[in-house]
Every structure is written in C-alpha cells, then in structure tokens.
XYZ file of C-alpha atoms in Angstrom:
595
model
C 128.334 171.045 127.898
C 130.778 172.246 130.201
C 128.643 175.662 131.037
C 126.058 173.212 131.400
C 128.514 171.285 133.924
C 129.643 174.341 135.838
C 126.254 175.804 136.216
C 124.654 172.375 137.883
C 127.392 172.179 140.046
C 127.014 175.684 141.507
C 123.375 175.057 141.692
C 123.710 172.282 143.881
C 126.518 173.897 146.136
C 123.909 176.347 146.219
C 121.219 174.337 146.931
C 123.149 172.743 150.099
C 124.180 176.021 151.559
C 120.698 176.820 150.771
C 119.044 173.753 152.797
C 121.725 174.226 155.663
C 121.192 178.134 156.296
C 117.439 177.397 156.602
C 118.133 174.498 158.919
C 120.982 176.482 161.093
C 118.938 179.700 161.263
C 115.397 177.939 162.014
C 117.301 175.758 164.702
C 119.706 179.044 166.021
C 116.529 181.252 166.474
C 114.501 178.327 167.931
C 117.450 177.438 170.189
C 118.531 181.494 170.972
C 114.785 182.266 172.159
C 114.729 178.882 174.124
C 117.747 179.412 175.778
C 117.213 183.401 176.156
C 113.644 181.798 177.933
C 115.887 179.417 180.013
C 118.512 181.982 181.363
C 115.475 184.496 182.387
C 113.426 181.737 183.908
C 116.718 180.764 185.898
C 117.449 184.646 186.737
C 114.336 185.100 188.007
C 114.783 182.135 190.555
C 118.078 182.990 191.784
C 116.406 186.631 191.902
C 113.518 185.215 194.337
C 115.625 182.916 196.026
C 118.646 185.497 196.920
C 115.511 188.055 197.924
C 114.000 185.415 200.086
C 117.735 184.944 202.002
C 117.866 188.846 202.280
C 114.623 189.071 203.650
C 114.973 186.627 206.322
C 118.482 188.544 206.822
C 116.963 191.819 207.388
C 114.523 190.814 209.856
C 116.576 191.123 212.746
C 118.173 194.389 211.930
C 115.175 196.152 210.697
C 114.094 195.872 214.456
C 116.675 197.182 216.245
C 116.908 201.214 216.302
C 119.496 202.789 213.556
C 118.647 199.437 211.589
C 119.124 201.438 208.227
C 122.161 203.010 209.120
C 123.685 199.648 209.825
C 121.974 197.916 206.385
C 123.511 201.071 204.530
C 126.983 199.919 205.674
C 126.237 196.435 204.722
C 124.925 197.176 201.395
C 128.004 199.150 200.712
C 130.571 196.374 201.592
C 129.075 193.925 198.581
C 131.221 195.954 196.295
C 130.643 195.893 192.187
C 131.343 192.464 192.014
C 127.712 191.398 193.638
C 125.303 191.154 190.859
C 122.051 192.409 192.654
C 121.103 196.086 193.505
C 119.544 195.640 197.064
C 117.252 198.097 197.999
C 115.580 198.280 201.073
C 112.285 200.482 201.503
C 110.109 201.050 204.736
C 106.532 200.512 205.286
C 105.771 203.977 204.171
C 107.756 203.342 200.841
C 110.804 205.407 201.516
C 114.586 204.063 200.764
C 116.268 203.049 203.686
C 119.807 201.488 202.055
C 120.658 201.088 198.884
C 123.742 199.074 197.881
C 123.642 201.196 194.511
C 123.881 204.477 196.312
C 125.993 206.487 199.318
C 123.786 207.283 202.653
C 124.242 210.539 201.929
C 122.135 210.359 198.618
C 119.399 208.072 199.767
C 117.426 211.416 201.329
C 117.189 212.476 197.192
C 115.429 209.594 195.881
C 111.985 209.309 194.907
C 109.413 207.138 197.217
C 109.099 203.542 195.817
C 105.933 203.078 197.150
C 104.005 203.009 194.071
C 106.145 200.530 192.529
C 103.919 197.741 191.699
C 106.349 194.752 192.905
C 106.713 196.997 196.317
C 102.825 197.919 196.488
C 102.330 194.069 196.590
C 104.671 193.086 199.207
C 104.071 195.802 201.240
C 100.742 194.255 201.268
C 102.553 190.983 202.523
C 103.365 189.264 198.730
C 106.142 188.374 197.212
C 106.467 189.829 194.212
C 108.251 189.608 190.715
C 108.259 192.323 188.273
C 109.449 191.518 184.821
C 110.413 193.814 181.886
C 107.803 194.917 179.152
C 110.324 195.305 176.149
C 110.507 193.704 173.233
C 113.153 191.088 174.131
C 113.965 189.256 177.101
C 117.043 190.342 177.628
C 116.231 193.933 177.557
C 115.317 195.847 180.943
C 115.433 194.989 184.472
C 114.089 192.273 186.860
C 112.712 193.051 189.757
C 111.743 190.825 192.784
C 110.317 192.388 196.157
C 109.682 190.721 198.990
C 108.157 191.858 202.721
C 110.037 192.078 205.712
C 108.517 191.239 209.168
C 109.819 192.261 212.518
C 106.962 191.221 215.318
C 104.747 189.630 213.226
C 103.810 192.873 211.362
C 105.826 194.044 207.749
C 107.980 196.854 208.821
C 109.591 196.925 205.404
C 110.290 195.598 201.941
C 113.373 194.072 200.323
C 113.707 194.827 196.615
C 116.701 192.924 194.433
C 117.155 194.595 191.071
C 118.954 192.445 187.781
C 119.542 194.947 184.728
C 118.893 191.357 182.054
C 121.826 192.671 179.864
C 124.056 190.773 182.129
C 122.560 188.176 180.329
C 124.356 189.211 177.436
C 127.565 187.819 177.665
C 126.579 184.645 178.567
C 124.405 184.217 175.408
C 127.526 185.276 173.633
C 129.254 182.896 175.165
C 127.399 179.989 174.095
C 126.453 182.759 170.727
C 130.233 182.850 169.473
C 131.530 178.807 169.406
C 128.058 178.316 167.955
C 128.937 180.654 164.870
C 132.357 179.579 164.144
C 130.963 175.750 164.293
C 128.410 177.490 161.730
C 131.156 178.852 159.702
C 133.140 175.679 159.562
C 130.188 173.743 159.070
C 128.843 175.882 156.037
C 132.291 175.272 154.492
C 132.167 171.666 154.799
C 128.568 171.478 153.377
C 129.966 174.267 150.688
C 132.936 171.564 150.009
C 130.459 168.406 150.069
C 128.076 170.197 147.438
C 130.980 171.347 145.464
C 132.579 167.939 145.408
C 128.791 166.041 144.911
C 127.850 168.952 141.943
C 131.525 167.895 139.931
C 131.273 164.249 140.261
C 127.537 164.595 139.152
C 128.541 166.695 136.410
C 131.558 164.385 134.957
C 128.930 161.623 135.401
C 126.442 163.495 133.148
C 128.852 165.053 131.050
C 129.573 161.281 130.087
C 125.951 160.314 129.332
C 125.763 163.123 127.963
C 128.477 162.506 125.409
C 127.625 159.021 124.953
C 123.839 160.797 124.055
C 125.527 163.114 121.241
C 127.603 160.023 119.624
C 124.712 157.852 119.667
C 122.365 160.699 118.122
C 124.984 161.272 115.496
C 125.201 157.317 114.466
C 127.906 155.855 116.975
C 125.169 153.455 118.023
C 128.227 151.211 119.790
C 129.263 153.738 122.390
C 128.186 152.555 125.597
C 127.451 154.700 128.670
C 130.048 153.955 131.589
C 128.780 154.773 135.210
C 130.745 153.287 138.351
C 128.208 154.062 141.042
C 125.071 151.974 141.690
C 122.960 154.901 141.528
C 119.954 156.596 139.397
C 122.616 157.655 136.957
C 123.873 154.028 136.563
C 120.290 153.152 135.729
C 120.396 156.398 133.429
C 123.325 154.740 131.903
C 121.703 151.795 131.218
C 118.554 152.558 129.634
C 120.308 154.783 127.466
C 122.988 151.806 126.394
C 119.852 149.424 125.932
C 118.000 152.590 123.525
C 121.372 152.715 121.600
C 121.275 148.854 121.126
C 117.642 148.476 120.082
C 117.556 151.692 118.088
C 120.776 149.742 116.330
C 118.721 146.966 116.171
C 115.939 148.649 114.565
C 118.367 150.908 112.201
C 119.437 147.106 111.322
C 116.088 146.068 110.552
C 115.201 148.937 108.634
C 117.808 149.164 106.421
C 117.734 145.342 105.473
C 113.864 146.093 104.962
C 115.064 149.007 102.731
C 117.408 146.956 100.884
C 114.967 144.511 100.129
C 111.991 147.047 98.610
C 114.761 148.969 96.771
C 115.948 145.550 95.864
C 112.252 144.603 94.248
C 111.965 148.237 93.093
C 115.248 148.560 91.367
C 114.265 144.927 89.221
C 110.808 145.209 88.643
C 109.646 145.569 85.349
C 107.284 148.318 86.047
C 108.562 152.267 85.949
C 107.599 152.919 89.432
C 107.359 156.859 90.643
C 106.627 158.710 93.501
C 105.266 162.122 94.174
C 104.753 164.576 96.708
C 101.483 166.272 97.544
C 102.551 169.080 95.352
C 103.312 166.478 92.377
C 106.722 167.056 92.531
C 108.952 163.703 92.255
C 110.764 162.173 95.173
C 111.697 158.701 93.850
C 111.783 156.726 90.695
C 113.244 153.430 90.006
C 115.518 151.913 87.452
C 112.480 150.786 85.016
C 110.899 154.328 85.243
C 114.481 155.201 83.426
C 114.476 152.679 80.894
C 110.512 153.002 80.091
C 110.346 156.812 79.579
C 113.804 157.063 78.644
C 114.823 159.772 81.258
C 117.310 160.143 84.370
C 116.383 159.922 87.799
C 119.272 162.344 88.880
C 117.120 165.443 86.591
C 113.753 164.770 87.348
C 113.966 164.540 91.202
C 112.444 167.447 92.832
C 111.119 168.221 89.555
C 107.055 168.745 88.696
C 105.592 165.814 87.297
C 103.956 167.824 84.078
C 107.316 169.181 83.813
C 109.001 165.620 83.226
C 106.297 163.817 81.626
C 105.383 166.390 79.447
C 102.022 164.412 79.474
C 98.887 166.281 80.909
C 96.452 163.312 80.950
C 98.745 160.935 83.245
C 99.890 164.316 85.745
C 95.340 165.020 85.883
C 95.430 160.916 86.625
C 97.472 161.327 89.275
C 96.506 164.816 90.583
C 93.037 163.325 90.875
C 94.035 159.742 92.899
C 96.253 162.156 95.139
C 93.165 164.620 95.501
C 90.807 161.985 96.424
C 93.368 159.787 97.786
C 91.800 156.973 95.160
C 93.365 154.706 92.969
C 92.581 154.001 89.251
C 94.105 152.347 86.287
C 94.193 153.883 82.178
C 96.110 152.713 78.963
C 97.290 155.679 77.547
C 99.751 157.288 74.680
C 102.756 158.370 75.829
C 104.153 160.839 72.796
C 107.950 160.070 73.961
C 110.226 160.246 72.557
C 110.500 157.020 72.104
C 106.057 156.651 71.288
C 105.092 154.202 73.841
C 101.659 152.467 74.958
C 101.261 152.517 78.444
C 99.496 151.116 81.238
C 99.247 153.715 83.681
C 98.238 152.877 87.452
C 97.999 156.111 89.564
C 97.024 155.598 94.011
C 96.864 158.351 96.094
C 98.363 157.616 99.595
C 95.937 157.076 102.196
C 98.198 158.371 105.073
C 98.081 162.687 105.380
C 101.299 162.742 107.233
C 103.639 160.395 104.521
C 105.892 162.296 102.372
C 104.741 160.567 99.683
C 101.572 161.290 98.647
C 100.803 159.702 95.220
C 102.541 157.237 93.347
C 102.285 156.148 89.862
C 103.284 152.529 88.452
C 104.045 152.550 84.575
C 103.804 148.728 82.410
C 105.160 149.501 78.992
C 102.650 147.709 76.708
C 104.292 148.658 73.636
C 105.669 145.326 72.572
C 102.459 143.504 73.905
C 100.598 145.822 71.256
C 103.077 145.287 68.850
C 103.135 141.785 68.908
C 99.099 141.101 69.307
C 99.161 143.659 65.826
C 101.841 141.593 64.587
C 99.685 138.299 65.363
C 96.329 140.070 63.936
C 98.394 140.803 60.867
C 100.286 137.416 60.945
C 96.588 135.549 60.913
C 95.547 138.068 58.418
C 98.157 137.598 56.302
C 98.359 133.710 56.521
C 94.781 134.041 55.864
C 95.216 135.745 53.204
C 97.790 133.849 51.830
C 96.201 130.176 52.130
C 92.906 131.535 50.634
C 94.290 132.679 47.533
C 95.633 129.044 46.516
C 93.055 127.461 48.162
C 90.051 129.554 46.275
C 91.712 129.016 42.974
C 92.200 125.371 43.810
C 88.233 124.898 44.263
C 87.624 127.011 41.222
C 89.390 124.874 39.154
C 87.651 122.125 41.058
C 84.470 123.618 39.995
C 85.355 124.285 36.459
C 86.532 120.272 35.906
C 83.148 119.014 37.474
C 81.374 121.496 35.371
C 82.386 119.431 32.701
C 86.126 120.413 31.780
C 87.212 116.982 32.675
C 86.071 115.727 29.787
C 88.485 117.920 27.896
C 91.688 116.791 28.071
C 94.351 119.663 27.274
C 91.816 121.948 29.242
C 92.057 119.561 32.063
C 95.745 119.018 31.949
C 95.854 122.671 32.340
C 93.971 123.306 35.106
C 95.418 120.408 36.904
C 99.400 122.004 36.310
C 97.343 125.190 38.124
C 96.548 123.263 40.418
C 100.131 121.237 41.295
C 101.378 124.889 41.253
C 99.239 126.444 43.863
C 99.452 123.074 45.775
C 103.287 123.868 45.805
C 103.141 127.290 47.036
C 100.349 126.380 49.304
C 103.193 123.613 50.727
C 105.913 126.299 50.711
C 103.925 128.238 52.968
C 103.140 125.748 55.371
C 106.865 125.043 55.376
C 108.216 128.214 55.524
C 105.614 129.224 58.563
C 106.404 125.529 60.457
C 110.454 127.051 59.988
C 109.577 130.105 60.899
C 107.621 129.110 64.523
C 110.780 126.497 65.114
C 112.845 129.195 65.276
C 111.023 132.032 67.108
C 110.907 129.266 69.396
C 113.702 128.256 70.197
C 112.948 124.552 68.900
C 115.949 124.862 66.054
C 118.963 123.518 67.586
C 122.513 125.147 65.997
C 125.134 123.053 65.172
C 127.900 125.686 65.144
C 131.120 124.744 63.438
C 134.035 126.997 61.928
C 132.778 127.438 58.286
C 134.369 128.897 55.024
C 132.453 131.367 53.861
C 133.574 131.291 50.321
C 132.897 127.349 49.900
C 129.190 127.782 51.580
C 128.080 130.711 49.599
C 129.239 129.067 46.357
C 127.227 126.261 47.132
C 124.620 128.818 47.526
C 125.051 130.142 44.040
C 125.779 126.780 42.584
C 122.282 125.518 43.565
C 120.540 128.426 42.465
C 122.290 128.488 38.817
C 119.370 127.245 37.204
C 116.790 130.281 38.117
C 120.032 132.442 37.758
C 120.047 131.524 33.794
C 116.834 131.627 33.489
C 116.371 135.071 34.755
C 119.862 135.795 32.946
C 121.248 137.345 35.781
C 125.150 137.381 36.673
C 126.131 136.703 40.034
C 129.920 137.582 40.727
C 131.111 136.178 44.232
C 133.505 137.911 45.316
C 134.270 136.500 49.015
C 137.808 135.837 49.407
C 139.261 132.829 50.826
C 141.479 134.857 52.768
C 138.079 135.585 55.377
C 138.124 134.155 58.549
C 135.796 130.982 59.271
C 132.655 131.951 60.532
C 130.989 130.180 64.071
C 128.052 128.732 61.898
C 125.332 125.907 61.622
C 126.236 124.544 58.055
C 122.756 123.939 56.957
C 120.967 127.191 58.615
C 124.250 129.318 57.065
C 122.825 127.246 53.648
C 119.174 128.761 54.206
C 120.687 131.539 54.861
C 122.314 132.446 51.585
C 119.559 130.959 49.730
C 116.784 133.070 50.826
C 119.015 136.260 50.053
C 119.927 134.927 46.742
C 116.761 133.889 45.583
C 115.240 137.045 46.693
C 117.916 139.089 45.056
C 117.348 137.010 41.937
C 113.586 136.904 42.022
C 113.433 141.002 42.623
C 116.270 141.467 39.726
C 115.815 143.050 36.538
C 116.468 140.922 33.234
C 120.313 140.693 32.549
C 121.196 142.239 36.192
C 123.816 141.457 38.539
C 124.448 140.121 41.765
C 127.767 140.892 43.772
C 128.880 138.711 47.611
C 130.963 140.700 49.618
C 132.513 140.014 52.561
C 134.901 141.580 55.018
C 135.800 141.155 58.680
C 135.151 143.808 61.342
C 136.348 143.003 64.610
C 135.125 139.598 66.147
C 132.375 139.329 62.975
C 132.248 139.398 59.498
C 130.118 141.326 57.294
C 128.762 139.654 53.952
C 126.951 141.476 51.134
C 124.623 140.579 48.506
C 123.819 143.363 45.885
C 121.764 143.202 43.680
C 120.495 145.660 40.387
C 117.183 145.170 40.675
C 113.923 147.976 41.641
C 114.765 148.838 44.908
C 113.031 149.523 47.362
C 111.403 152.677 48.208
C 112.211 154.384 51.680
C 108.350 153.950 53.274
C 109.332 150.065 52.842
C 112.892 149.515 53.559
C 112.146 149.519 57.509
C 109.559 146.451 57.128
C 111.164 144.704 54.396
C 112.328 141.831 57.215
C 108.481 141.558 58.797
C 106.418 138.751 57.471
C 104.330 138.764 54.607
C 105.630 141.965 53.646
C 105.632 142.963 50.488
C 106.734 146.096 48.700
C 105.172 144.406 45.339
C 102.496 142.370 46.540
C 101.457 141.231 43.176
C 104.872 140.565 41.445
C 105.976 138.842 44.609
C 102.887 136.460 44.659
C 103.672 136.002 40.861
C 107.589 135.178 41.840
C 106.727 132.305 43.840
C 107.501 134.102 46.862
C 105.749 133.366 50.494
C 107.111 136.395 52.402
C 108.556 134.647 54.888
C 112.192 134.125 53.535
C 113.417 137.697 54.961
C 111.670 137.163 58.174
C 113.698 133.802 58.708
C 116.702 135.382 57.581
C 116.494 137.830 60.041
C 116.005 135.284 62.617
C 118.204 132.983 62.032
C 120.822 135.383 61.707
C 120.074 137.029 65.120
C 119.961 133.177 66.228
C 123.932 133.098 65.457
C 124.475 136.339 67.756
C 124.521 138.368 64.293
C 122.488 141.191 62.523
C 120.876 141.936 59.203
C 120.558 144.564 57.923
C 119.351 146.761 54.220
C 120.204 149.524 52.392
C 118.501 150.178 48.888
C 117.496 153.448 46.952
C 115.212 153.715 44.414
C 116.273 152.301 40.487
C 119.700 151.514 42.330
C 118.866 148.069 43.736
C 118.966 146.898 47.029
C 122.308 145.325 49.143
C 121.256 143.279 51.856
C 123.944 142.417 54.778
C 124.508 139.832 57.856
C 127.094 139.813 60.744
C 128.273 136.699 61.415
C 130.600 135.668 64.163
C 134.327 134.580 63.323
C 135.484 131.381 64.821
C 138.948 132.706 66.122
C-alpha cells in the first residue's frame, strides 16, 4: 500500500507541475510574442517620429552650400550612445553624412537609391521598411523620410535601428519572469507534494479500514477529518461494513436455524454436487445409514452408498433437474427399508445440485408385519376355540344331548376352550395396557427372595403335577429391587409357568440372582427341550411358538413372554435368553436396585 501511496503522490506532484508548465509556457509565449509585437510597434514610432524631427532639421542646412560637410560634423558629434544610424542621401541617391561612418569613407559606399524605403521618399513618402526574418527582433528597421528645401525634395533622411537592441530589454522583463517561474514551480511542486501525501494517508486509511473489513473486522470504521469526497468515501464504506454486518447477522441466524431443523429432523438429509459427490449430510443421514459425515464428504455417492439404484435415482433428478420419490432396499449393514426422495436443483449456478432426503421405514414395516401377523395370529388363535366350540355345539343338537356322559364331555371341552378363549382375551387386553402406556407402576423397594417365593409357592400345584423341582436360590443378602409388587408377581409367574410348562418330566428349575452395578440380574433355568437357535431371537414376539402344537396343548396363549418383555423394559430393565439344544433354556431380567 505504501508503493501504492508513494506512486499517487508523485503522480499528482506531477500532474501540477504538469498543468502549471502548460499554463506558464502557453501564457510566456503568448505574452513574449505580444510584448516582442509591442516593443517593435513602439520602435517603429519613435523611429518615424525621431526621422520626422531630423527631417524638418535638415531642411535648412541641406540648402545652404557645403550643407553635407556641415551634417557630416553633426552626425559625428551624436557619439555611440545615440541609438539611430542617420544617414542622409541626395536626390540622386548618393550618401551625403553618415553618423555611422568618417567623411572620408562616405565617397566608398554604394548608392542607396534603390533602396525601397529611399525610392519611396525620394518620390515624396515617408517610408518604413521592416525586417523579413523570421522573428521580430531579428534585422534592422528602417524609416526614410524626404527632405524639402524650396518646395522641391533635395534629399532623403534615413534612421536605421539594428532590432537586437531590443534584446536586452526583453531580457529584462525575460529574467524576473523566470526566476518568479522557478519559485513558482517549486511552490506548486511543494503544494502537489503536500496535497499527493495527505491524499495518500487519507486513502491509505480507507484503504486499511477496506482490508480489515474484507477480512471480517466488520466494526472498523473509516475516519476522515475533511468534508470532502473522501469523507463521503469514508462513509459509504462505514455504512457497507455495517449492513454487510447486518446481513452476515442475518445470514448466519438464518443458517443456524436450517442447520438447526436439519440437524433434528428425522429424515437422513444429503446433498450432492453436480458430479454426485457429497457436500453435506445431516445428523439423521448418520444414524439411518449408519455412517460418518467426516468420511463421506467429498466422497462419490456410489462410493458411500454402495447402492446403485438410489445413486441412478439421483443421477437422473440431477440430470433432468426433476424430482421423484421410491421405497427401496437398502442392503446395509444394518438391512433397512427406505423411502427415498431424490430433487435435482433447479438453479445451474448452486453448488448443490441434487439432494436426496432418506425416511427409514424399517420399523413402520416392521410393525404393520407385526400387526398383519398379530391379527393373523389372534385370528388364528380365537378360531381354533371358537370352531371347536360350535362343533361341539353341532354335535349336542345333533342329538348328543340326549346322552348324558357324552354331553358332560363335550360340555368340560367346551368350559376348557371357553377358558383359554378368556385367557387370551386377557392376556391381549394386558398386553395393549401396557404397550400403551395405560399400566400405571407402583414402584416400591421389593425383596426379591420373598416375591419370587410367592411366585413358586403359587405355582406348587402344576409344579407337582409335572414333578418338577424348583430350587430358589436368591439370597436374602440381594439388594431390594425398584419394583411394582403385583407386575414383579406377573412377572415371575409367566417365567415360571413357562419354564414349568416347557420342562421335561422330573426336571428342574433353578432362580438366580446377583447384583451388577445399579441392577440386579435374576435367572430362571430350566431342564427342559430348549430351544433351537432359528427360534431363540423371536422367542419374546407374540404368538410365537417354537412348538406350536405342544404349546396350544400346554394351555399356553403366547403372549406371556411378550408381556414379560414389556413389562420388564417398563421397569427400565432387560430380558433376555440363552438356551441350546437338549440343555434347556435360562431366561434372565435386569431389574433396578432401590439404593
């Protein structure tokens, strides 16, 4: 900046010595020639006016006999001093006196009777002879004027001025002139000098106030004194730093608010550049397809996804600049069922060109194929009672009524599948309460080795019958639990009774329990089947049964697991199963301790 400083400075220094040598030498060569014009116009008058006074002089003398000899002498007593060569010529051209010359010498000049000034005023006119030269002040001036003695022109006065005398006094006036010139060109020198620097500082200012505001200073304000252009300058730039500020303002609370709705959207959001390649994701994207945004920035979509129908989806909006909308596979990992939105960006010059919204439908699916298999299921489940209620039915108005041990027997059926059929409803009415939200938890700090106990103690009965031994071994040394008494009750019962009804004859049951951290993990293993490793992940689903048959035989609705599992994750808990094949099963819950 300071080059830039020194350089406009010297340009206008140079720029008013410039402007003043045009104006001094236009005006000097204007006022030289009119002057020069002046002094020769004056010249010439004195000229005719001192050759009129000789003339009128000579008049007298040029009559009297020996007339030159006595003009000779007076020619010779002007001495150097007198400006004028007077010559005096006779009628027939030859030089009578000459104040230029001796008498002796006069005999050895040439006739001036071809002289043009002397031709005319030997011809009775004054005349004036100036010099053809190039200047004005070059050559001599030459005035000649008739002299009469008795009326008739018995000679000619001629007055001679060599111009160069003209010289000095054009010097003169020539030398003060140029040393006013060279004092003046100083001072304008000085002034542009002085005018260049204080410009400079003053832009060297905006200047820096221009650099801090372009690199985000947007409070520096420009500073000029003088009520000037520059001041204005100064001021337009302050009010562009203020409203760009403004606008930066603006723009970044605009930002914050779309990155704001990006980052907590539930839909993967990402955008691509007109070569696919990714410039932005959001927090959803990650989550969704399980991936980072720091490693797939800059990356090609195909190259991330991994997917080529969703990167031709997109290729194709951002192609035709089109938006359009697909449910597709996503292979993962993890699998998931997407609803993929690609839209091509309608403006050419936007670094974004495409961008591509991901919905994860997976649990949507997964719950409408839960529902479809819930209906099925409970379908299922109430038609099997129901059918073999109205066969019965049937079979009694068909005339088995009339036989009473037949009848008695198809009515117990009947009471039975009513039972289960009431189960069912019961266990699905339990079931919605909780997936609901509906069951309220009384949570109170509960012994874990009274509750199960009760647990076994009210399932004794189908534990002798089935001649199974349960061994609880839950010590009273483990911490209360944070527990609704009655739902902990359910609890234990559904794992019991399903450990006893999937037991083998004369097998055993063993409780568990030991604390981990803030929870506490209880057991129940059992002897039984097991379960085989294709079922163990669904085992806590509804109506799911590894044994469809034996379960439906047991009693069993299917549900018992499923509202395990939910209850359990009701108390901030997990459940969980491990079993292998002729081993038996061991089922386990997290509960929370109370301390």
């Amino acid at each position: 900046m300071n080059f830039i400083g020194q350089s406009l400075s010297r340009k206008i220094t140079s720029a008013c010595l410039a402007v003043f040598l045009l104006g001094f030498l236009t005006t000097g060569i204007l006022l030289f020639v009119r002057l020069g014009r002046s002094l020769a116009a004056e010249q010439r008058s004195q000229l005719v006016s001192e050759n009129h006074l000789w003339a009128k002089t000579l008049e007298t003398l040029l009559r009297d006999k020996g007339s030159a000899e006595k003009i000779q002498v007076l020619l010779e007593q002007l001495g150097g001093d007198y400006p004028y060569r007077v010559t005096v010529i006779s009628k027939e051209g030859a030089v009578l006196a000459d104040s230029r010359h001796k008498a002796a010498e006069l005999s050895t000049l040439q006739s001036y009777g071809e002289r043009p000034e002397v031709a005319s005023a030997l011809k009775g006119r004054a005349a004036l002879s100036t010099p053809q030269g190039f200047s004005i002040l070059e050559g001599t001036l030459y005035s000649a004027e008739p002299v009469a003695a008795n009326g008739q022109i018995s000679g000619v006065v001629r007055l001679a001025l060599p111009l160069e005398t003209l010289h000095s006094r054009m010097a003169a006036i020539r030398d003060p002139l140029l040393t006013g010139f060279a004092l003046a060109a100083m001072l304008v020198a000085l002034a542009g000098f002085g005018l260049g620097k204080s410009l400079t500082a003053k832009l060297r200012r905006l200047a820096l106030t221009a650099r801090q505001v372009a690199g985000g200073d947007l409070r520096r304000k420009a500073l000029i004194e003088t009520e000037d252009e520059l001041r204005t300058l100064g001021e337009s730039l302050n009010h562009l730093a203020s409203s760009l500020r403004q606008r930066i303002l603006e723009a970044e609370g605009e930002k914050q608010k779309l990155t704001a709705i990006l980052e907590n959207i539930g839909e993967g959001i990402l955008a691509v550049d007109a070569e696919l390649k990714v410039v932005a994701a959001n927090a959803s994207l990650e989550r969704i397809l399980n991936l980072r945004r720091q490693e797939i920035i800059g990356r090609n979509l195909l190259e991330v996804l991994f997917d080529y129908k969703i990167h031709a989806m997109l290729l194709e909006a951002v192609r035709d600049r089109q938006a359009s909308t697909r449910e597709l596979q996503w292979a993962g990992p993890p699998v998931r069922t997407l609803n993929v939105s690609a839209a091509g960006i309608q403006d050419p010059a936007s670094v974004v060109a495409g961008v591509l919204v991901l919905t994860d439908m997976t649990q949507i699916r997964k719950l409408e194929n839960l529902r479809r298999d819930f209906v099925a299921n409970v379908s299922h489940e109430l038609k099997t009672p129901l059918t073999s209620i109205h066969g019965f039915i049937e079979t009694l108005l068909g005339g088995a009524l009339n036989d009473r041990a037949q009848s008695e027997h198809f009515l117990r059926l009947m009471g039975e599948d009513t039972a289960r059929l009431s189960r069912l409803i019961q266990d699905i009415l339990e079931l919605s309460k909780i997936e609901s939200g509906q069951a309220l938890l009384n949570q109170t700090p509960l012994n874990l080795q009274r509750e199960s106990q009760k647990a076994v103690e009210k399932l004794r009965p189908a534990l002798e019958q089935k001649k199974v031994t349960i061994e609880n071994k839950i010590s009273a040394e483990i911490p209360a639990v944070l527990a609704d008494r009655d739902k902990l009750a359910q609890i234990f019962l559904n794992l019991l009774d399903n450990a006893i009804k999937f037991n083998r004859p004369g097998g055993t049951i063993i409780l568990h329990a030991e604390k981990t951290g803030g929870f506490v993990r209880v057991s129940i293993e059992d002897s039984g089947p097991g379960i085989s490793p294709a079922d163990l992940p669904r085992v806590f689903e509804r109506f799911y049964r590894s044994d469809r048959a034996r379960a439906r035989e047991s009693g069993g609705t299917g549900l018992g697991l499923a509202i395990v599992k939910h209850l359990v994750e009701a108390h901030g808990g997990e459940v969980g199963c491990r079993s292998e094949l002729g081993k038996g099963s061991c089922f386990h819950i997290t509960l929370k301790t109370s301390e």
